[in-house]
Amino acid sequence: MLQAADKNATEPGPTDKDAPKEFTTNKSGLKYRILRKGRGAKPVESSTVKVHYKGTLDNGKVFDSSYERGEPIEFPLTGVIKGWTEGVQLMVTGETRRFWIPEGVAYKGQRDPNGMLVCDVELLAFTAPPTQAPPHVRGRQPHARQAAGGNTH
């Protein structure tokens, strides 16, 4: 698995000089912009991701940070708030994005923190979900013959 640029960092790394200043808004209200470009594939909803992140309230107060704890965190995308599930699927490995997550795709007033969340997320790595073999390669084929020694032809 990949490692953060500085495992002991207490803040996300520098923003790319050519990073866009404007943000994009999805239908859900999730806003985001790329801070640092990455390379590679994107996770899917059923992936388990390894990230470094810093979460703040819209007033700038930090409510959670893997940077401050000194180690990234790994979790399934299906086990976090909808804004994270939606947003992290847009990322590629090595990328850092800032997300503005409205309450409707965050905790929905059901727990603290309430209101808009601002999260800087660095996608370090992810594991793809297992794929199921197509029906034609699952188990023994009806037309296959058993050879001496137990091999199927």
CSV table of N, CA and C in Angstrom, one decimal:
chain,number,residue,atom,x,y,z
A,1,MET,N,0.8,-1.2,0.0
A,1,MET,CA,0.0,0.0,0.0
A,1,MET,C,0.9,1.2,0.0
A,2,LEU,N,0.3,2.3,-0.5
A,2,LEU,CA,1.0,3.6,-0.6
A,2,LEU,C,1.1,4.2,0.8
A,3,GLN,N,2.1,5.0,1.0
A,3,GLN,CA,2.2,5.8,2.3
A,3,GLN,C,2.0,7.2,2.0
A,4,ALA,N,1.5,8.0,3.0
A,4,ALA,CA,1.4,9.4,2.9
A,4,ALA,C,2.7,10.0,2.7
A,5,ALA,N,2.8,11.2,2.1
A,5,ALA,CA,4.0,11.8,1.8
A,5,ALA,C,4.8,12.1,3.0
A,6,ASP,N,4.2,12.4,4.1
A,6,ASP,CA,4.8,12.6,5.4
A,6,ASP,C,3.9,12.0,6.5
A,7,LYS,N,4.2,10.8,6.9
A,7,LYS,CA,3.4,10.2,7.9
A,7,LYS,C,3.2,11.0,9.2
A,8,ASN,N,4.1,11.8,9.5
A,8,ASN,CA,4.0,12.6,10.7
A,8,ASN,C,3.4,14.0,10.5
A,9,ALA,N,3.0,14.3,9.3
A,9,ALA,CA,2.4,15.6,9.0
A,9,ALA,C,1.1,15.8,9.8
A,10,THR,N,0.9,17.1,10.2
A,10,THR,CA,-0.3,17.4,10.9
A,10,THR,C,-1.3,18.2,10.0
A,11,GLU,N,-0.9,18.4,8.8
A,11,GLU,CA,-1.7,19.1,7.8
A,11,GLU,C,-1.6,18.4,6.4
A,12,PRO,N,-2.5,18.5,5.5
A,12,PRO,CA,-2.3,18.0,4.2
A,12,PRO,C,-1.2,18.7,3.5
A,13,GLY,N,-0.6,18.1,2.6
A,13,GLY,CA,0.6,18.6,1.9
A,13,GLY,C,0.2,19.9,1.0
A,14,PRO,N,1.2,20.4,0.3
A,14,PRO,CA,0.9,21.7,-0.4
A,14,PRO,C,-0.1,21.4,-1.6
A,15,THR,N,-0.8,22.4,-2.0
A,15,THR,CA,-1.7,22.4,-3.1
A,15,THR,C,-0.9,22.5,-4.4
A,16,ASP,N,-1.2,21.8,-5.4
A,16,ASP,CA,-0.6,22.0,-6.7
A,16,ASP,C,-0.7,23.4,-7.2
A,17,LYS,N,0.3,23.9,-7.8
A,17,LYS,CA,0.3,25.3,-8.3
A,17,LYS,C,-0.8,25.5,-9.4
A,18,ASP,N,-1.1,24.4,-10.2
A,18,ASP,CA,-2.1,24.6,-11.2
A,18,ASP,C,-3.5,24.0,-10.8
A,19,ALA,N,-3.6,23.8,-9.4
A,19,ALA,CA,-4.9,23.3,-8.9
A,19,ALA,C,-6.0,24.4,-9.2
A,20,PRO,N,-7.2,23.9,-9.6
A,20,PRO,CA,-8.3,24.8,-9.9
A,20,PRO,C,-8.7,25.6,-8.6
A,21,LYS,N,-9.0,26.8,-8.8
A,21,LYS,CA,-9.5,27.7,-7.7
A,21,LYS,C,-11.0,27.5,-7.4
A,22,GLU,N,-11.7,27.2,-8.5
A,22,GLU,CA,-13.2,27.0,-8.4
A,22,GLU,C,-13.5,25.6,-8.0
A,23,PHE,N,-14.7,25.4,-7.5
A,23,PHE,CA,-15.1,24.0,-7.1
A,23,PHE,C,-16.3,23.6,-8.0
A,24,THR,N,-16.6,22.3,-7.9
A,24,THR,CA,-17.6,21.6,-8.7
A,24,THR,C,-18.7,21.2,-7.7
A,25,THR,N,-20.0,21.3,-8.0
A,25,THR,CA,-21.1,20.9,-7.2
A,25,THR,C,-21.8,19.8,-7.8
A,26,ASN,N,-22.0,18.7,-7.1
A,26,ASN,CA,-22.8,17.6,-7.5
A,26,ASN,C,-24.3,17.8,-7.2
A,27,LYS,N,-25.2,17.0,-7.8
A,27,LYS,CA,-26.6,17.0,-7.6
A,27,LYS,C,-27.0,17.0,-6.1
A,28,SER,N,-26.2,16.2,-5.3
A,28,SER,CA,-26.5,16.0,-3.9
A,28,SER,C,-26.1,17.3,-3.1
A,29,GLY,N,-25.4,18.2,-3.7
A,29,GLY,CA,-25.0,19.4,-3.0
A,29,GLY,C,-23.5,19.3,-2.5
A,30,LEU,N,-22.9,18.1,-2.7
A,30,LEU,CA,-21.5,18.0,-2.4
A,30,LEU,C,-20.7,18.9,-3.3
A,31,LYS,N,-19.8,19.7,-2.7
A,31,LYS,CA,-18.9,20.5,-3.5
A,31,LYS,C,-17.5,20.0,-3.3
A,32,TYR,N,-16.6,20.1,-4.3
A,32,TYR,CA,-15.3,19.7,-4.2
A,32,TYR,C,-14.4,20.4,-5.2
A,33,ARG,N,-13.1,20.4,-4.9
A,33,ARG,CA,-12.0,20.8,-5.8
A,33,ARG,C,-10.8,20.0,-5.5
A,34,ILE,N,-10.0,19.8,-6.6
A,34,ILE,CA,-8.8,19.0,-6.5
A,34,ILE,C,-7.7,20.0,-5.9
A,35,LEU,N,-7.0,19.5,-4.9
A,35,LEU,CA,-5.9,20.3,-4.3
A,35,LEU,C,-4.6,19.7,-4.9
A,36,ARG,N,-4.5,18.4,-5.0
A,36,ARG,CA,-3.2,17.8,-5.5
A,36,ARG,C,-3.6,16.6,-6.4
A,37,LYS,N,-3.1,16.6,-7.6
A,37,LYS,CA,-3.5,15.5,-8.5
A,37,LYS,C,-2.8,14.2,-8.1
A,38,GLY,N,-3.5,13.1,-8.5
A,38,GLY,CA,-3.0,11.8,-8.3
A,38,GLY,C,-2.9,11.1,-9.6
A,39,ARG,N,-2.7,9.8,-9.6
A,39,ARG,CA,-2.7,8.9,-10.8
A,39,ARG,C,-3.2,7.6,-10.4
A,40,GLY,N,-3.9,7.0,-11.4
A,40,GLY,CA,-4.4,5.6,-11.2
A,40,GLY,C,-5.9,5.5,-11.3
A,41,ALA,N,-6.3,4.4,-10.7
A,41,ALA,CA,-7.7,4.1,-10.7
A,41,ALA,C,-8.5,4.7,-9.6
A,42,LYS,N,-9.9,4.7,-9.8
A,42,LYS,CA,-10.8,5.2,-8.8
A,42,LYS,C,-11.4,4.1,-8.0
A,43,PRO,N,-11.7,4.3,-6.8
A,43,PRO,CA,-12.4,3.2,-6.0
A,43,PRO,C,-13.9,3.2,-6.4
A,44,VAL,N,-14.5,2.2,-6.0
A,44,VAL,CA,-16.0,2.1,-6.2
A,44,VAL,C,-16.6,2.0,-4.8
A,45,GLU,N,-18.0,2.1,-4.8
A,45,GLU,CA,-18.7,2.2,-3.5
A,45,GLU,C,-18.3,1.0,-2.6
A,46,SER,N,-18.1,-0.2,-3.2
A,46,SER,CA,-17.8,-1.4,-2.3
A,46,SER,C,-16.3,-1.5,-2.0
A,47,SER,N,-15.5,-0.5,-2.4
A,47,SER,CA,-14.0,-0.6,-2.1
A,47,SER,C,-13.8,-0.3,-0.6
A,48,THR,N,-12.6,-0.7,-0.1
A,48,THR,CA,-12.1,-0.3,1.2
A,48,THR,C,-11.0,0.7,0.8
A,49,VAL,N,-11.0,1.8,1.5
A,49,VAL,CA,-10.0,2.9,1.2
A,49,VAL,C,-9.1,3.1,2.3
A,50,LYS,N,-7.9,3.6,2.0
A,50,LYS,CA,-6.9,4.1,3.0
A,50,LYS,C,-6.7,5.5,2.7
A,51,VAL,N,-7.0,6.4,3.7
A,51,VAL,CA,-6.9,7.8,3.5
A,51,VAL,C,-6.2,8.5,4.7
A,52,HIS,N,-5.7,9.7,4.4
A,52,HIS,CA,-5.4,10.7,5.4
A,52,HIS,C,-6.4,11.8,5.2
A,53,TYR,N,-6.9,12.4,6.3
A,53,TYR,CA,-7.9,13.5,6.1
A,53,TYR,C,-7.8,14.4,7.3
A,54,LYS,N,-8.4,15.6,7.1
A,54,LYS,CA,-8.6,16.6,8.1
A,54,LYS,C,-10.0,17.1,7.9
A,55,GLY,N,-10.8,17.0,8.9
A,55,GLY,CA,-12.2,17.5,8.9
A,55,GLY,C,-12.4,18.7,9.8
A,56,THR,N,-13.0,19.7,9.2
A,56,THR,CA,-13.3,20.9,9.9
A,56,THR,C,-14.7,21.3,9.8
A,57,LEU,N,-15.2,22.1,10.7
A,57,LEU,CA,-16.5,22.7,10.6
A,57,LEU,C,-16.4,23.9,9.6
A,58,ASP,N,-17.5,24.5,9.2
A,58,ASP,CA,-17.4,25.6,8.3
A,58,ASP,C,-16.7,26.9,8.9
A,59,ASN,N,-16.6,26.9,10.3
A,59,ASN,CA,-15.9,28.0,11.0
A,59,ASN,C,-14.4,27.7,11.1
A,60,GLY,N,-13.9,26.6,10.6
A,60,GLY,CA,-12.5,26.3,10.6
A,60,GLY,C,-12.1,25.4,11.8
A,61,LYS,N,-12.9,25.1,12.7
A,61,LYS,CA,-12.6,24.3,13.9
A,61,LYS,C,-12.4,22.8,13.5
A,62,VAL,N,-11.3,22.2,13.8
A,62,VAL,CA,-11.0,20.8,13.5
A,62,VAL,C,-11.8,19.9,14.4
A,63,PHE,N,-12.6,19.0,13.7
A,63,PHE,CA,-13.3,18.0,14.5
A,63,PHE,C,-12.7,16.6,14.5
A,64,ASP,N,-11.9,16.4,13.5
A,64,ASP,CA,-11.2,15.1,13.4
A,64,ASP,C,-10.1,15.2,12.4
A,65,SER,N,-9.0,14.5,12.6
A,65,SER,CA,-7.9,14.5,11.7
A,65,SER,C,-7.0,13.3,11.9
A,66,SER,N,-6.8,12.5,10.8
A,66,SER,CA,-5.8,11.4,10.9
A,66,SER,C,-4.4,11.9,10.9
A,67,TYR,N,-4.2,13.1,10.3
A,67,TYR,CA,-2.9,13.8,10.4
A,67,TYR,C,-2.4,14.0,11.8
A,68,GLU,N,-3.4,14.5,12.6
A,68,GLU,CA,-3.0,14.8,14.0
A,68,GLU,C,-2.8,13.5,14.8
A,69,ARG,N,-3.4,12.4,14.4
A,69,ARG,CA,-3.2,11.1,15.1
A,69,ARG,C,-1.9,10.5,14.6
A,70,GLY,N,-1.4,10.9,13.5
A,70,GLY,CA,-0.1,10.4,13.0
A,70,GLY,C,-0.2,9.2,12.1
A,71,GLU,N,-1.4,8.8,11.8
A,71,GLU,CA,-1.5,7.6,10.9
A,71,GLU,C,-2.8,7.6,10.1
A,72,PRO,N,-2.8,7.1,8.9
A,72,PRO,CA,-4.0,7.1,8.0
A,72,PRO,C,-5.0,6.1,8.6
A,73,ILE,N,-6.2,6.2,8.0
A,73,ILE,CA,-7.2,5.2,8.5
A,73,ILE,C,-7.7,4.5,7.2
A,74,GLU,N,-8.2,3.3,7.5
A,74,GLU,CA,-8.7,2.4,6.4
A,74,GLU,C,-10.1,2.0,6.8
A,75,PHE,N,-11.0,2.1,5.8
A,75,PHE,CA,-12.4,1.7,6.1
A,75,PHE,C,-13.2,1.4,4.8
A,76,PRO,N,-14.3,0.7,4.8
A,76,PRO,CA,-15.1,0.5,3.6
A,76,PRO,C,-15.9,1.8,3.3
A,77,LEU,N,-16.0,2.1,2.0
A,77,LEU,CA,-16.7,3.3,1.7
A,77,LEU,C,-18.2,3.2,2.0
A,78,THR,N,-18.7,2.0,2.2
A,78,THR,CA,-20.1,1.9,2.6
A,78,THR,C,-20.3,2.2,4.1
A,79,GLY,N,-19.3,2.4,4.8
A,79,GLY,CA,-19.4,2.6,6.3
A,79,GLY,C,-19.2,4.0,6.7
A,80,VAL,N,-19.3,5.0,5.8
A,80,VAL,CA,-19.1,6.4,6.2
A,80,VAL,C,-20.3,7.2,5.7
A,81,ILE,N,-20.3,8.5,6.0
A,81,ILE,CA,-21.3,9.3,5.5
A,81,ILE,C,-21.4,9.4,4.0
A,82,LYS,N,-22.6,9.7,3.5
A,82,LYS,CA,-22.9,9.7,2.1
A,82,LYS,C,-22.0,10.6,1.3
A,83,GLY,N,-21.7,11.8,1.9
A,83,GLY,CA,-20.8,12.7,1.2
A,83,GLY,C,-19.4,12.1,1.0
A,84,TRP,N,-18.9,11.4,1.9
A,84,TRP,CA,-17.6,10.7,1.7
A,84,TRP,C,-17.7,9.6,0.7
A,85,THR,N,-18.7,8.8,0.8
A,85,THR,CA,-18.9,7.7,-0.2
A,85,THR,C,-18.9,8.2,-1.6
A,86,GLU,N,-19.7,9.3,-1.8
A,86,GLU,CA,-19.9,9.9,-3.1
A,86,GLU,C,-18.5,10.6,-3.5
A,87,GLY,N,-17.9,11.3,-2.7
A,87,GLY,CA,-16.8,12.1,-3.0
A,87,GLY,C,-15.5,11.3,-3.3
A,88,VAL,N,-15.2,10.3,-2.4
A,88,VAL,CA,-14.0,9.5,-2.6
A,88,VAL,C,-14.0,8.7,-3.8
A,89,GLN,N,-15.2,8.3,-4.3
A,89,GLN,CA,-15.3,7.6,-5.6
A,89,GLN,C,-14.9,8.4,-6.8
A,90,LEU,N,-14.8,9.7,-6.6
A,90,LEU,CA,-14.4,10.6,-7.7
A,90,LEU,C,-12.9,10.8,-7.8
A,91,MET,N,-12.2,10.3,-6.8
A,91,MET,CA,-10.7,10.5,-6.6
A,91,MET,C,-9.9,9.4,-7.3
A,92,VAL,N,-8.7,9.7,-7.6
A,92,VAL,CA,-7.7,8.6,-8.0
A,92,VAL,C,-6.6,8.5,-6.9
A,93,THR,N,-6.0,7.4,-6.9
A,93,THR,CA,-4.9,7.2,-5.9
A,93,THR,C,-3.9,8.3,-5.9
A,94,GLY,N,-3.5,8.8,-4.8
A,94,GLY,CA,-2.5,9.9,-4.6
A,94,GLY,C,-3.1,11.3,-4.7
A,95,GLU,N,-4.4,11.4,-5.0
A,95,GLU,CA,-5.0,12.7,-5.1
A,95,GLU,C,-5.5,13.2,-3.7
A,96,THR,N,-5.5,14.5,-3.6
A,96,THR,CA,-6.1,15.2,-2.4
A,96,THR,C,-7.2,16.1,-2.9
A,97,ARG,N,-8.3,16.0,-2.3
A,97,ARG,CA,-9.4,16.9,-2.6
A,97,ARG,C,-10.0,17.5,-1.4
A,98,ARG,N,-10.6,18.7,-1.6
A,98,ARG,CA,-11.3,19.4,-0.5
A,98,ARG,C,-12.8,19.2,-0.8
A,99,PHE,N,-13.5,18.7,0.2
A,99,PHE,CA,-15.0,18.5,0.0
A,99,PHE,C,-15.7,19.4,1.0
A,100,TRP,N,-16.7,20.0,0.5
A,100,TRP,CA,-17.7,20.8,1.3
A,100,TRP,C,-18.9,19.9,1.4
A,101,ILE,N,-19.2,19.3,2.5
A,101,ILE,CA,-20.2,18.3,2.6
A,101,ILE,C,-21.4,18.9,3.4
A,102,PRO,N,-22.5,19.1,2.7
A,102,PRO,CA,-23.7,19.7,3.4
A,102,PRO,C,-24.3,18.7,4.3
A,103,GLU,N,-25.0,19.2,5.3
A,103,GLU,CA,-25.6,18.3,6.4
A,103,GLU,C,-26.4,17.2,5.8
A,104,GLY,N,-27.1,17.4,4.7
A,104,GLY,CA,-28.0,16.4,4.1
A,104,GLY,C,-27.2,15.2,3.6
A,105,VAL,N,-25.9,15.3,3.3
A,105,VAL,CA,-25.1,14.1,3.0
A,105,VAL,C,-24.0,13.8,4.0
A,106,ALA,N,-24.2,14.5,5.2
A,106,ALA,CA,-23.3,14.2,6.3
A,106,ALA,C,-24.0,13.5,7.4
A,107,TYR,N,-24.2,14.1,8.5
A,107,TYR,CA,-24.8,13.4,9.6
A,107,TYR,C,-26.3,13.7,9.8
A,108,LYS,N,-26.8,14.6,8.9
A,108,LYS,CA,-28.3,14.9,8.8
A,108,LYS,C,-28.9,15.3,10.1
A,109,GLY,N,-28.1,16.0,11.0
A,109,GLY,CA,-28.6,16.4,12.2
A,109,GLY,C,-28.8,15.4,13.3
A,110,GLN,N,-28.3,14.1,13.0
A,110,GLN,CA,-28.5,13.0,13.9
A,110,GLN,C,-27.4,12.9,14.9
A,111,ARG,N,-26.3,13.6,14.7
A,111,ARG,CA,-25.2,13.6,15.7
A,111,ARG,C,-24.3,14.7,15.4
A,112,ASP,N,-23.4,15.0,16.3
A,112,ASP,CA,-22.4,16.1,16.0
A,112,ASP,C,-21.3,15.5,15.1
A,113,PRO,N,-20.6,16.2,14.3
A,113,PRO,CA,-20.8,17.7,14.1
A,113,PRO,C,-22.0,17.9,13.2
A,114,ASN,N,-22.7,19.0,13.4
A,114,ASN,CA,-23.8,19.4,12.6
A,114,ASN,C,-23.4,20.4,11.6
A,115,GLY,N,-24.2,20.6,10.5
A,115,GLY,CA,-23.9,21.6,9.5
A,115,GLY,C,-23.0,21.2,8.5
A,116,MET,N,-22.4,22.1,7.8
A,116,MET,CA,-21.5,21.9,6.7
A,116,MET,C,-20.2,21.4,7.2
A,117,LEU,N,-19.6,20.3,6.6
A,117,LEU,CA,-18.3,19.8,7.0
A,117,LEU,C,-17.4,20.1,5.8
A,118,VAL,N,-16.1,20.5,6.2
A,118,VAL,CA,-15.1,20.7,5.2
A,118,VAL,C,-14.0,19.7,5.4
A,119,CYS,N,-13.8,18.8,4.4
A,119,CYS,CA,-12.8,17.7,4.6
A,119,CYS,C,-11.8,17.7,3.5
A,120,ASP,N,-10.5,17.7,3.9
A,120,ASP,CA,-9.4,17.5,3.0
A,120,ASP,C,-9.1,16.1,3.1
A,121,VAL,N,-9.2,15.4,1.9
A,121,VAL,CA,-9.0,13.9,1.9
A,121,VAL,C,-7.9,13.6,0.9
A,122,GLU,N,-6.9,12.8,1.4
A,122,GLU,CA,-5.8,12.3,0.5
A,122,GLU,C,-6.0,10.8,0.4
A,123,LEU,N,-6.3,10.3,-0.8
A,123,LEU,CA,-6.5,8.9,-1.1
A,123,LEU,C,-5.2,8.2,-1.3
A,124,LEU,N,-4.8,7.4,-0.3
A,124,LEU,CA,-3.5,6.7,-0.4
A,124,LEU,C,-3.5,5.4,-1.2
A,125,ALA,N,-4.6,4.7,-1.0
A,125,ALA,CA,-4.7,3.4,-1.6
A,125,ALA,C,-6.2,2.9,-1.4
A,126,PHE,N,-6.5,1.8,-2.2
A,126,PHE,CA,-7.8,1.2,-2.0
A,126,PHE,C,-7.7,-0.2,-2.5
A,127,THR,N,-8.6,-1.1,-1.9
A,127,THR,CA,-8.7,-2.4,-2.4
A,127,THR,C,-10.0,-2.5,-3.1
A,128,ALA,N,-9.9,-3.1,-4.3
A,128,ALA,CA,-11.1,-3.3,-5.1
A,128,ALA,C,-11.9,-4.5,-4.5
A,129,PRO,N,-13.2,-4.4,-4.7
A,129,PRO,CA,-14.1,-5.5,-4.2
A,129,PRO,C,-13.8,-6.8,-5.0
A,130,PRO,N,-14.0,-7.9,-4.4
A,130,PRO,CA,-13.8,-9.2,-5.2
A,130,PRO,C,-14.8,-9.2,-6.3
A,131,THR,N,-14.4,-9.8,-7.4
A,131,THR,CA,-15.3,-9.9,-8.5
A,131,THR,C,-15.8,-11.4,-8.6
A,132,GLN,N,-17.0,-11.6,-9.0
A,132,GLN,CA,-17.5,-12.9,-9.1
A,132,GLN,C,-17.2,-13.5,-10.5
A,133,ALA,N,-16.8,-14.7,-10.5
A,133,ALA,CA,-16.4,-15.3,-11.8
A,133,ALA,C,-17.7,-15.5,-12.6
A,134,PRO,N,-17.6,-15.3,-14.0
A,134,PRO,CA,-18.7,-15.5,-14.8
A,134,PRO,C,-19.2,-16.9,-14.7
A,135,PRO,N,-20.5,-17.1,-15.0
A,135,PRO,CA,-21.1,-18.4,-14.9
A,135,PRO,C,-20.3,-19.5,-15.6
A,136,HIS,N,-19.8,-19.2,-16.8
A,136,HIS,CA,-19.1,-20.2,-17.6
A,136,HIS,C,-17.8,-20.7,-17.0
A,137,VAL,N,-17.3,-20.0,-16.0
A,137,VAL,CA,-16.0,-20.5,-15.3
A,137,VAL,C,-16.2,-20.9,-13.9
A,138,ARG,N,-17.4,-20.8,-13.4
A,138,ARG,CA,-17.7,-21.3,-12.0
A,138,ARG,C,-17.9,-22.8,-12.0
A,139,GLY,N,-17.1,-23.5,-11.2
A,139,GLY,CA,-17.3,-24.9,-11.1
A,139,GLY,C,-17.1,-25.7,-12.4
A,140,ARG,N,-17.4,-26.9,-12.4
A,140,ARG,CA,-17.2,-27.8,-13.5
A,140,ARG,C,-18.2,-27.6,-14.6
A,141,GLN,N,-17.8,-27.6,-15.9
A,141,GLN,CA,-18.7,-27.4,-17.0
A,141,GLN,C,-19.5,-28.7,-17.3
A,142,PRO,N,-20.7,-28.6,-17.7
A,142,PRO,CA,-21.5,-29.8,-18.0
A,142,PRO,C,-20.9,-30.7,-19.0
A,143,HIS,N,-20.2,-30.1,-20.0
A,143,HIS,CA,-19.6,-30.9,-21.1
A,143,HIS,C,-18.2,-31.4,-20.8
A,144,ALA,N,-17.7,-31.0,-19.6
A,144,ALA,CA,-16.3,-31.4,-19.2
A,144,ALA,C,-16.3,-32.9,-18.9
A,145,ARG,N,-15.2,-33.5,-19.2
A,145,ARG,CA,-15.0,-34.9,-18.9
A,145,ARG,C,-13.9,-35.1,-17.9
A,146,GLN,N,-14.1,-36.0,-17.0
A,146,GLN,CA,-13.1,-36.3,-15.9
A,146,GLN,C,-12.1,-37.3,-16.5
A,147,ALA,N,-10.9,-36.8,-16.5
A,147,ALA,CA,-9.8,-37.7,-17.0
A,147,ALA,C,-9.2,-38.5,-15.8
A,148,ALA,N,-8.4,-39.5,-16.2
A,148,ALA,CA,-7.7,-40.3,-15.1
A,148,ALA,C,-6.9,-39.3,-14.3
A,149,GLY,N,-6.9,-39.4,-13.0
A,149,GLY,CA,-6.1,-38.5,-12.1
A,149,GLY,C,-7.0,-37.4,-11.6
A,150,GLY,N,-8.2,-37.3,-12.1
A,150,GLY,CA,-9.1,-36.2,-11.6
A,150,GLY,C,-9.1,-34.9,-12.3
A,151,ASN,N,-8.3,-34.8,-13.4
A,151,ASN,CA,-8.3,-33.5,-14.1
A,151,ASN,C,-9.5,-33.4,-15.0
A,152,THR,N,-10.0,-32.2,-15.2
A,152,THR,CA,-11.1,-31.9,-16.1
A,152,THR,C,-10.6,-31.5,-17.4
A,153,HIS,N,-11.2,-32.0,-18.5
A,153,HIS,CA,-10.8,-31.5,-19.8
A,153,HIS,C,-12.0,-30.8,-20.5
